[in-house]
Coordinates of C-alpha atoms and ligand atoms in Angstrom, one line a residue:
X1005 CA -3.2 40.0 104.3
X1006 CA -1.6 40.0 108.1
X1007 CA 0.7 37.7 109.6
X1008 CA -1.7 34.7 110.4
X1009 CA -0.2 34.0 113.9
X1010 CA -2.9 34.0 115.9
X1011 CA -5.0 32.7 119.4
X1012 CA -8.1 31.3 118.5
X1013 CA -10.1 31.2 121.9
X1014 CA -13.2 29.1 122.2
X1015 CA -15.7 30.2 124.9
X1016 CA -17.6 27.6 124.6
X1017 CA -14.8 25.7 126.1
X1018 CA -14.4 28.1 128.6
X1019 CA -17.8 28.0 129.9
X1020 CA -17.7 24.2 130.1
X1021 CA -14.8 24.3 132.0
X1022 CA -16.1 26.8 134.6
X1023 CA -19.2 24.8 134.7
X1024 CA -16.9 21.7 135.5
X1025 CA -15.3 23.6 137.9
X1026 CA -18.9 24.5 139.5
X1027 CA -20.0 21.4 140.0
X1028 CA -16.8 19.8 141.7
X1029 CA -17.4 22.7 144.2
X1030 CA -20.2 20.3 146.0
X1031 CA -22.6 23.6 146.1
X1032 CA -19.6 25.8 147.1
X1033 CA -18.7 28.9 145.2
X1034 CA -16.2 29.1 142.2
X1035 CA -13.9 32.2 141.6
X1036 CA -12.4 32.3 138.3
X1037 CA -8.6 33.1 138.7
X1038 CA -8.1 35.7 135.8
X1039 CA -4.5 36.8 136.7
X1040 CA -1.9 37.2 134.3
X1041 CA -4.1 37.9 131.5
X1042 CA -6.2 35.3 132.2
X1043 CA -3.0 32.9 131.9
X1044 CA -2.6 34.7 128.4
X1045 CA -5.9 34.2 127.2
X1046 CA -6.7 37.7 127.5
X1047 CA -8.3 38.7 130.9
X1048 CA -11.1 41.2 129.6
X1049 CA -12.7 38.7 127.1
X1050 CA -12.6 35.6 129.6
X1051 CA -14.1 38.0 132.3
X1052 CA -16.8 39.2 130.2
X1053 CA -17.5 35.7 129.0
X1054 CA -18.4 34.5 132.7
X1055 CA -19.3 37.2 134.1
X1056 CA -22.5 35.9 134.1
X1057 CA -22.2 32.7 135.7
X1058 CA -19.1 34.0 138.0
X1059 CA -19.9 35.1 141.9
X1060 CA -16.5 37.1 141.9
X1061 CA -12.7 37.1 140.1
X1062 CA -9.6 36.7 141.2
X1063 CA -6.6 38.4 140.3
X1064 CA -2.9 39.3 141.9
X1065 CA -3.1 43.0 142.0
X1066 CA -5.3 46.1 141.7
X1067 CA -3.5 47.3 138.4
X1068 CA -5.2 44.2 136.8
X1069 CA -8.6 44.6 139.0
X1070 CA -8.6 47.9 137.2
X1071 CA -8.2 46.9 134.0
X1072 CA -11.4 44.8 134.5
X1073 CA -13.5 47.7 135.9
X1074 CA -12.7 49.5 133.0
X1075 CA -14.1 47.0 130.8
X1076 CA -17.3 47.7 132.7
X1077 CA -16.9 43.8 134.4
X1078 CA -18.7 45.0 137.8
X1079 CA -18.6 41.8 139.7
X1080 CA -16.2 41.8 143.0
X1081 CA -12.7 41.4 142.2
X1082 CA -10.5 39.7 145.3
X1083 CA -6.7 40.7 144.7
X1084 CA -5.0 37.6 145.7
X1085 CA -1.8 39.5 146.9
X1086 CA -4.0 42.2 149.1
X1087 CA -2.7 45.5 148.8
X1088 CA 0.5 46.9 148.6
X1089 CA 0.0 50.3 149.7
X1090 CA -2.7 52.3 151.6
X1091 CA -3.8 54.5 149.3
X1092 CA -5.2 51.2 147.4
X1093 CA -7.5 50.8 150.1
X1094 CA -10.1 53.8 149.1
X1095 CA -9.9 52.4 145.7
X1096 CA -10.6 49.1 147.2
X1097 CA -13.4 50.2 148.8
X1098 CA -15.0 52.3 145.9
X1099 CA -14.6 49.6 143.3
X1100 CA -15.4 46.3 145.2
X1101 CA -12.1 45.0 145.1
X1102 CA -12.0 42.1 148.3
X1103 CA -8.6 42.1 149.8
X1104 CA -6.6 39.3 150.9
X1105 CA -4.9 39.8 153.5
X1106 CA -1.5 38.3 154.4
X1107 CA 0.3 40.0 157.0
X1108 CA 0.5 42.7 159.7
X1109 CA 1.3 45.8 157.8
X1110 CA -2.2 45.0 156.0
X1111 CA -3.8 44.3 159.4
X1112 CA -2.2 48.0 161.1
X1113 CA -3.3 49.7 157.8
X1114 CA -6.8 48.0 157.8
X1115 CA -7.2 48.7 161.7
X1116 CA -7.1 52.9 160.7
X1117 CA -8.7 53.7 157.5
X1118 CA -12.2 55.0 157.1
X1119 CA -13.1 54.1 153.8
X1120 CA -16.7 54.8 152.3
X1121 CA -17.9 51.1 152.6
X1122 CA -16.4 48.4 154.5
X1123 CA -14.0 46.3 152.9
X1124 CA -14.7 42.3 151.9
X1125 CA -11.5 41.0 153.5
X1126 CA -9.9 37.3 153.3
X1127 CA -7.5 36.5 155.8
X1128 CA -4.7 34.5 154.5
X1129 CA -3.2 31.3 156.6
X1130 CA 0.0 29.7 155.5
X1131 CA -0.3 25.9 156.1
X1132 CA 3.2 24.5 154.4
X1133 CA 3.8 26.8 151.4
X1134 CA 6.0 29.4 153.4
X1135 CA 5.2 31.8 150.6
X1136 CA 2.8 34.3 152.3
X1137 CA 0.0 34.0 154.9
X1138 CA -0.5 33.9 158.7
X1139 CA 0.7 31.3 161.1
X1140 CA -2.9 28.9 161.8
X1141 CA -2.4 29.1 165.3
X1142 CA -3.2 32.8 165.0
X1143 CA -6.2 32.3 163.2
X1144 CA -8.6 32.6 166.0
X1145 CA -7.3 35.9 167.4
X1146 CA -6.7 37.3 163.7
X1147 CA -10.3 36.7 162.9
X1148 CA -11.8 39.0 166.0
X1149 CA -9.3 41.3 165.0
X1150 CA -11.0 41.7 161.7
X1151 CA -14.0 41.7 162.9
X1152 CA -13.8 44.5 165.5
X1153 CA -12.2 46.7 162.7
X1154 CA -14.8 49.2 161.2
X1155 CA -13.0 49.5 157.7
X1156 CA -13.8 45.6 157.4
X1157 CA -17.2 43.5 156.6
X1158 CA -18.9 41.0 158.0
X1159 CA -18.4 38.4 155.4
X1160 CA -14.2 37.5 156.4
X1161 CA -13.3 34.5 154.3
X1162 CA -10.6 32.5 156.0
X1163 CA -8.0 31.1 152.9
X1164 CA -4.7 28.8 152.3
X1165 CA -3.3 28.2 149.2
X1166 CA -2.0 24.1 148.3
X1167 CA 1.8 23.6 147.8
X1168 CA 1.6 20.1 146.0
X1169 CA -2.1 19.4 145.4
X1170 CA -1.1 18.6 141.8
X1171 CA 0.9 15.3 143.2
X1172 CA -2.0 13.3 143.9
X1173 CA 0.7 10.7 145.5
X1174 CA 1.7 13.7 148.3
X1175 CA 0.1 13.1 151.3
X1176 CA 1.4 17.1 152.4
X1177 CA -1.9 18.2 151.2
X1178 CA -3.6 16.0 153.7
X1179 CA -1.3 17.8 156.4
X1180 CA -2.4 21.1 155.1
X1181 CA -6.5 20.7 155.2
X1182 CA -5.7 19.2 158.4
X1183 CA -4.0 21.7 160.0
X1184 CA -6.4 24.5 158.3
X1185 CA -9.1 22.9 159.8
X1186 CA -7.9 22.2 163.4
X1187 CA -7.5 26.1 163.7
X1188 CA -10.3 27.2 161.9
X1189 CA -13.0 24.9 162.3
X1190 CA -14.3 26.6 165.4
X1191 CA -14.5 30.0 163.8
X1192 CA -18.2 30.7 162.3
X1193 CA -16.6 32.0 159.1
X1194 CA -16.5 30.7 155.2
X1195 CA -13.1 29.5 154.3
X1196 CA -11.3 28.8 150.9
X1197 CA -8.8 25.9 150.3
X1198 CA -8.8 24.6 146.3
X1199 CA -6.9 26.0 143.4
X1200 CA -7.5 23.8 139.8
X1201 CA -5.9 20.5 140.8
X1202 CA -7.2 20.5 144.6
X1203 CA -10.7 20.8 142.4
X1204 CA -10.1 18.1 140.6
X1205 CA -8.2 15.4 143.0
X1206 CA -8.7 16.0 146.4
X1207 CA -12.7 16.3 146.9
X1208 CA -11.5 17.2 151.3
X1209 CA -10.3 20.4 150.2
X1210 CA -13.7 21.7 148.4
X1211 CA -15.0 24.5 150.4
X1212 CA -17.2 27.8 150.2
X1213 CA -15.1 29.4 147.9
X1214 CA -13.0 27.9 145.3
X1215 CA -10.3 29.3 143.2
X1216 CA -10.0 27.7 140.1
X1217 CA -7.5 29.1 137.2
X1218 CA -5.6 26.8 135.4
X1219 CA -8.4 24.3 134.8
X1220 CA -10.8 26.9 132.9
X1221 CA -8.4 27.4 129.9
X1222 CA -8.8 23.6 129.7
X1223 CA -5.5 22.4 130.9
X1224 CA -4.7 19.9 133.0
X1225 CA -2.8 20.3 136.1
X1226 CA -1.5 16.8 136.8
X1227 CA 1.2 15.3 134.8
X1228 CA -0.5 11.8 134.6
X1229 CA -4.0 11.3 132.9
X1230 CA -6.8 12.0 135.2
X1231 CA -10.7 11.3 134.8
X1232 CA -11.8 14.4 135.6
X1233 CA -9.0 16.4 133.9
X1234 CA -9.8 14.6 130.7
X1235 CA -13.2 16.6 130.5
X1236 CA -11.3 19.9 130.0
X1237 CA -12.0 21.5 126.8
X1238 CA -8.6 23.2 125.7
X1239 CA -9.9 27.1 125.4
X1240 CA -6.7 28.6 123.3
X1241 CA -5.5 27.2 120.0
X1242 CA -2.1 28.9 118.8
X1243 CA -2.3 28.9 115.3
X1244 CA 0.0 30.3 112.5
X1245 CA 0.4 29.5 108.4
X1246 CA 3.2 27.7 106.9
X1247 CA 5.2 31.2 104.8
X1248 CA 8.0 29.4 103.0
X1249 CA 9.6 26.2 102.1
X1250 CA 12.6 24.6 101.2
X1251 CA 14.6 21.4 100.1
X1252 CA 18.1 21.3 101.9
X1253 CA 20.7 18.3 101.7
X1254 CA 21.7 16.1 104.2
X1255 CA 24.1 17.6 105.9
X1256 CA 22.9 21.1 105.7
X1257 CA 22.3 23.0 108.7
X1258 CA 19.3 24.9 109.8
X1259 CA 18.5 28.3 111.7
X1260 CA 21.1 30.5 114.1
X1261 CA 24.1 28.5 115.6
X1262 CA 23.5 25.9 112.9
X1263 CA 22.1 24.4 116.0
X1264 CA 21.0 21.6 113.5
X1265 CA 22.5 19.7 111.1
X1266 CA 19.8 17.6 108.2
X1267 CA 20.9 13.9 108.1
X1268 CA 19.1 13.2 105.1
X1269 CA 17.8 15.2 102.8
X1270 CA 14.7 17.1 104.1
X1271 CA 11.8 19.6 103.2
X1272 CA 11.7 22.3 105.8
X1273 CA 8.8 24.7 106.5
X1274 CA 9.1 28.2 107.7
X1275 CA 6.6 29.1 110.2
X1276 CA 5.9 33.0 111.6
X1277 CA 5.8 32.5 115.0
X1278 CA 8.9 32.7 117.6
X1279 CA 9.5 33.7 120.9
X1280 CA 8.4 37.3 120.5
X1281 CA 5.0 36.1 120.2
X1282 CA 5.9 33.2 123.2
X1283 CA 6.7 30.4 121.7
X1284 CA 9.0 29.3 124.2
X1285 CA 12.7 29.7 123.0
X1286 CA 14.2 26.5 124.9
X1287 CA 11.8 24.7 123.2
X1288 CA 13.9 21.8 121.7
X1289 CA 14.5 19.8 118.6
X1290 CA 11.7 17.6 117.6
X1291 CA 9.3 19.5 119.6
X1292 CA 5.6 18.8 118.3
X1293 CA 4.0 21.3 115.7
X1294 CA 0.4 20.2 114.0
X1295 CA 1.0 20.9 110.2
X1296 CA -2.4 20.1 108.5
X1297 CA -3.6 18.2 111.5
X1298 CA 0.0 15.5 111.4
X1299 CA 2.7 15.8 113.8
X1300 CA 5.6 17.6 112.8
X1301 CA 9.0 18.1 114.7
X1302 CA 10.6 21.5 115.4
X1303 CA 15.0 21.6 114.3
X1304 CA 16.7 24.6 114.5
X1305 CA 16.7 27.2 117.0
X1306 CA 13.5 29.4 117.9
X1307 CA 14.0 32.8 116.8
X1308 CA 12.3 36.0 117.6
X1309 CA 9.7 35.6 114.6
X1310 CA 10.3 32.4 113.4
X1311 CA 10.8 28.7 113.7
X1312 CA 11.5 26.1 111.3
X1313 CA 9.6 22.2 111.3
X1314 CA 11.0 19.4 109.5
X1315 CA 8.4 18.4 107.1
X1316 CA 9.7 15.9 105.1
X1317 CA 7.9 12.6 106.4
X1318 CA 4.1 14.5 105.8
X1319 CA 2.2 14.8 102.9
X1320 CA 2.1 17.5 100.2
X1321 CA 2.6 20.8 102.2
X1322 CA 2.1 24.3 101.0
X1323 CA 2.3 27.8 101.9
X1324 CA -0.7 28.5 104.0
X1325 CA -1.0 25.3 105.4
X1326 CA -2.3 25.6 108.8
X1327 CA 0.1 25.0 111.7
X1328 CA -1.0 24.8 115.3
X1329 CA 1.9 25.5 118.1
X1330 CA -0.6 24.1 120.6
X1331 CA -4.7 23.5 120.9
X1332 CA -6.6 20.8 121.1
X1333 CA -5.0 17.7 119.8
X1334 CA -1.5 18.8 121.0
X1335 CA -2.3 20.5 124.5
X1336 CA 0.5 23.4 125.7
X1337 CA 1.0 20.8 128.6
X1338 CA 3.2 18.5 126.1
X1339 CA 5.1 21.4 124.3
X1340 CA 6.2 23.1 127.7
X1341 CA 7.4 19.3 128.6
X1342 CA 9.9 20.4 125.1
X1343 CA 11.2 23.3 126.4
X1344 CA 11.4 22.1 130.4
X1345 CA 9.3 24.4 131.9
X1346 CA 4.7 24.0 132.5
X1347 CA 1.9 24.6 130.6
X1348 CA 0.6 27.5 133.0
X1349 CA 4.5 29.6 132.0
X1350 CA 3.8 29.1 127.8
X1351 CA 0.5 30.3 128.3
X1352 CA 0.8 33.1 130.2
X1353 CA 4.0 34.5 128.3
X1354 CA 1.6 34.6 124.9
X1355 CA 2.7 37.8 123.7
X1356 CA 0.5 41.0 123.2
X1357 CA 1.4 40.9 119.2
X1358 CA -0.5 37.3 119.2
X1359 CA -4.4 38.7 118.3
X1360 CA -6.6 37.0 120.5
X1361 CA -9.5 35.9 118.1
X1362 CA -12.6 34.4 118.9
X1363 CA -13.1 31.2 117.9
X1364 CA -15.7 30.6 114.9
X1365 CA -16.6 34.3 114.4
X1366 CA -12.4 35.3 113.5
X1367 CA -13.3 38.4 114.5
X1368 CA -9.9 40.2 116.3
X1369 CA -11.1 41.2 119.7
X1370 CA -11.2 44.4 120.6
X1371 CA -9.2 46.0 122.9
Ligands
LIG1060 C1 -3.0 31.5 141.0 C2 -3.8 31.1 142.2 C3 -4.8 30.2 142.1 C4 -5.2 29.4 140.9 O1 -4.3 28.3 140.8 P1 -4.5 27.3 139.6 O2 -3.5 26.2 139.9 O3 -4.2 28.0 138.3 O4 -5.9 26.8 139.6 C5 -5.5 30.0 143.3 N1 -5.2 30.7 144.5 C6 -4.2 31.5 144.5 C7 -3.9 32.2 145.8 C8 -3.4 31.8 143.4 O5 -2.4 32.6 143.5

């Protein structure tokens, strides 16, 4: 017996999603985004699943580019956020991590090293994000800067990142493919526009490389129904076992603070999950939780290792009933909406003590 809290992940899903994901590149490339975990699906297992099919990864920093060499995944890793210091340059260069590259420290630290092989380099514009990035205007004189450097290859990739793609209604992400392409257009170089929703909803911003995360766990990234988004397969199921239950009379309360008071009288179910494990804390009365496939509605507070469902309007319920936090008929999208925060932030904060668990086979990965 263990504590049956556990992510089920289907790679079957996964591999139609990249596949998706392919195809809307109109015979560009598509680069897994595996940061974070893999959005807390567990970065070594979805690397090794598509490794495969998958040109290159992407990740935000060489701590997690490491962790994929380790697990003997040998295809290129990019690290989204370029380096941080120089001495991640000679690691760089032995381990086929491509850098992005974002601003001048990079560029004067690029212009002296000597590593072993040249380094893959992607030179970052920012078109409206602000966040990081180059001004566009420079992108012309940036690119022969590169490409006189020794340390760098041939193969610069020039890159933007989408502030609003995921507002189909925004005409900014017009303004940004625009202005990427008026500076770089003239520049014989690849170039890289589309995270998951540019993929999906704005076919302009396909390009050589795309950079799909979000979309391969099987979520969608708008918050209105989409045609193409409605071909995701949802990858992670969050699953736990109902562990105790109890009749309580109207006007009993439920869980720390008493945060909720029965109106009637109720059944409640006990279920061992909380937000140690990352079920998200703010999440708030009458949240959705499956309880043998029906819709159930979270009262009380979350705790640590526990939450309690109201139960009362199901049918019979028993210890070890299955409960599913979020999956496939109740997608992480709708219980972030609960606790007023995204689908991308539940998933990635799945905590370590959550096994991951492949799907059909229920054997625990290892790690
Ligand atoms: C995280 C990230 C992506 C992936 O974004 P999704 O919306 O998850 O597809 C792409 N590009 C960059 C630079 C990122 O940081």
């Amino acid at each position: 017996m263990s504590r049956p809290t556990r992510a089920i992940i289907d790679l079957t899903a996964l591999r139609h999603n990249y596949e998706l994901a392919q195809q809307l590149t109109g015979g560009g490339l598509a680069m897994p985004i595996v940061k974070a975990n893999a959005y807390g699906h567990g970065a070594i297992l979805v690397a090794s699943q598509l490794d495969t099919m998958a040109p290159a990864f992407g990740v935000a920093c060489i701590e997690e580019a490491m962790e994929l060499r380790a697990a003997g995944i040998n295809s290129p890793i990019l690290l989204l956020e370029g380096f941080f210091s120089e001495d991640e340059l000679q690691l760089a260069a032995q381990h086929n991590f491509w850098l992005m590259v974002q601003n001048r420290n990079q560029l004067a630290a690029l212009a002296t090293v000597k590593p072993a092989t040249p380094l893959t380099v992607w030179l970052k514009l920012d078109t409206g994000m602000h966040r990081l990035g180059f001004d566009p205007a420079q992108a012309a004189r940036l690119h022969a800067e590169l490409q006189s450097m020794p340390a760098v290859a041939d193969n610069i990739v020039i890159a933007t990142h989408f502030a609003c793609a995921d507002d189909l209604d925004n005409t900014f992400t017009d303004q940004q493919i625009a202005q990427f392409q008026r500076h770089t257009q003239a520049l014989n170089t690849l170039s890289s526009l589309a995270n998951s929703p540019a993929l999906l909803g704005w076919p302009q911003a396909r390009s050589d490389w795309n950079r799909p995360g979000f979309m391969l766990y099987g979520q969608s990234p708008f918050s209105h129904d989409h045609p193409l988004a409605s071909r995701l397969k949802p990858v992670m199921t969050f699953r736990s076992e109902v562990m105790a239950l109890r009749e309580i009379v109207a006007g009993d309360s439920v869980g720390y603070a008493n945060s909720w008071t029965a109106q009637r009288n109720s059944r409640i179910a006990t279920v061992p999950v909380g937000y140690g494990d990352g079920y998200p804390r703010h999440a708030a009365n009458s949240t959705p939780v499956l309880i043998n496939g029906q819709r159930a509605r979270l009262v009380g507070r979350v705790s640590m290792d526990l939450i309690t469902v109201d139960v009362t309007d199901l049918g019979p319920v028993a210890i070890g009933d299955e409960v599913i936090l979020w999956g496939k008929d109740l997608s992480a999208n709708e219980v972030a909406s609960y606790a007023d925060t995204i689908g991308y932030e539940i998933l990635t904060r799945l905590h370590n003590r959550v096994p991951r668990v492949i799907a059909t086979s229920q054997a625990p990965v290892p790690s």
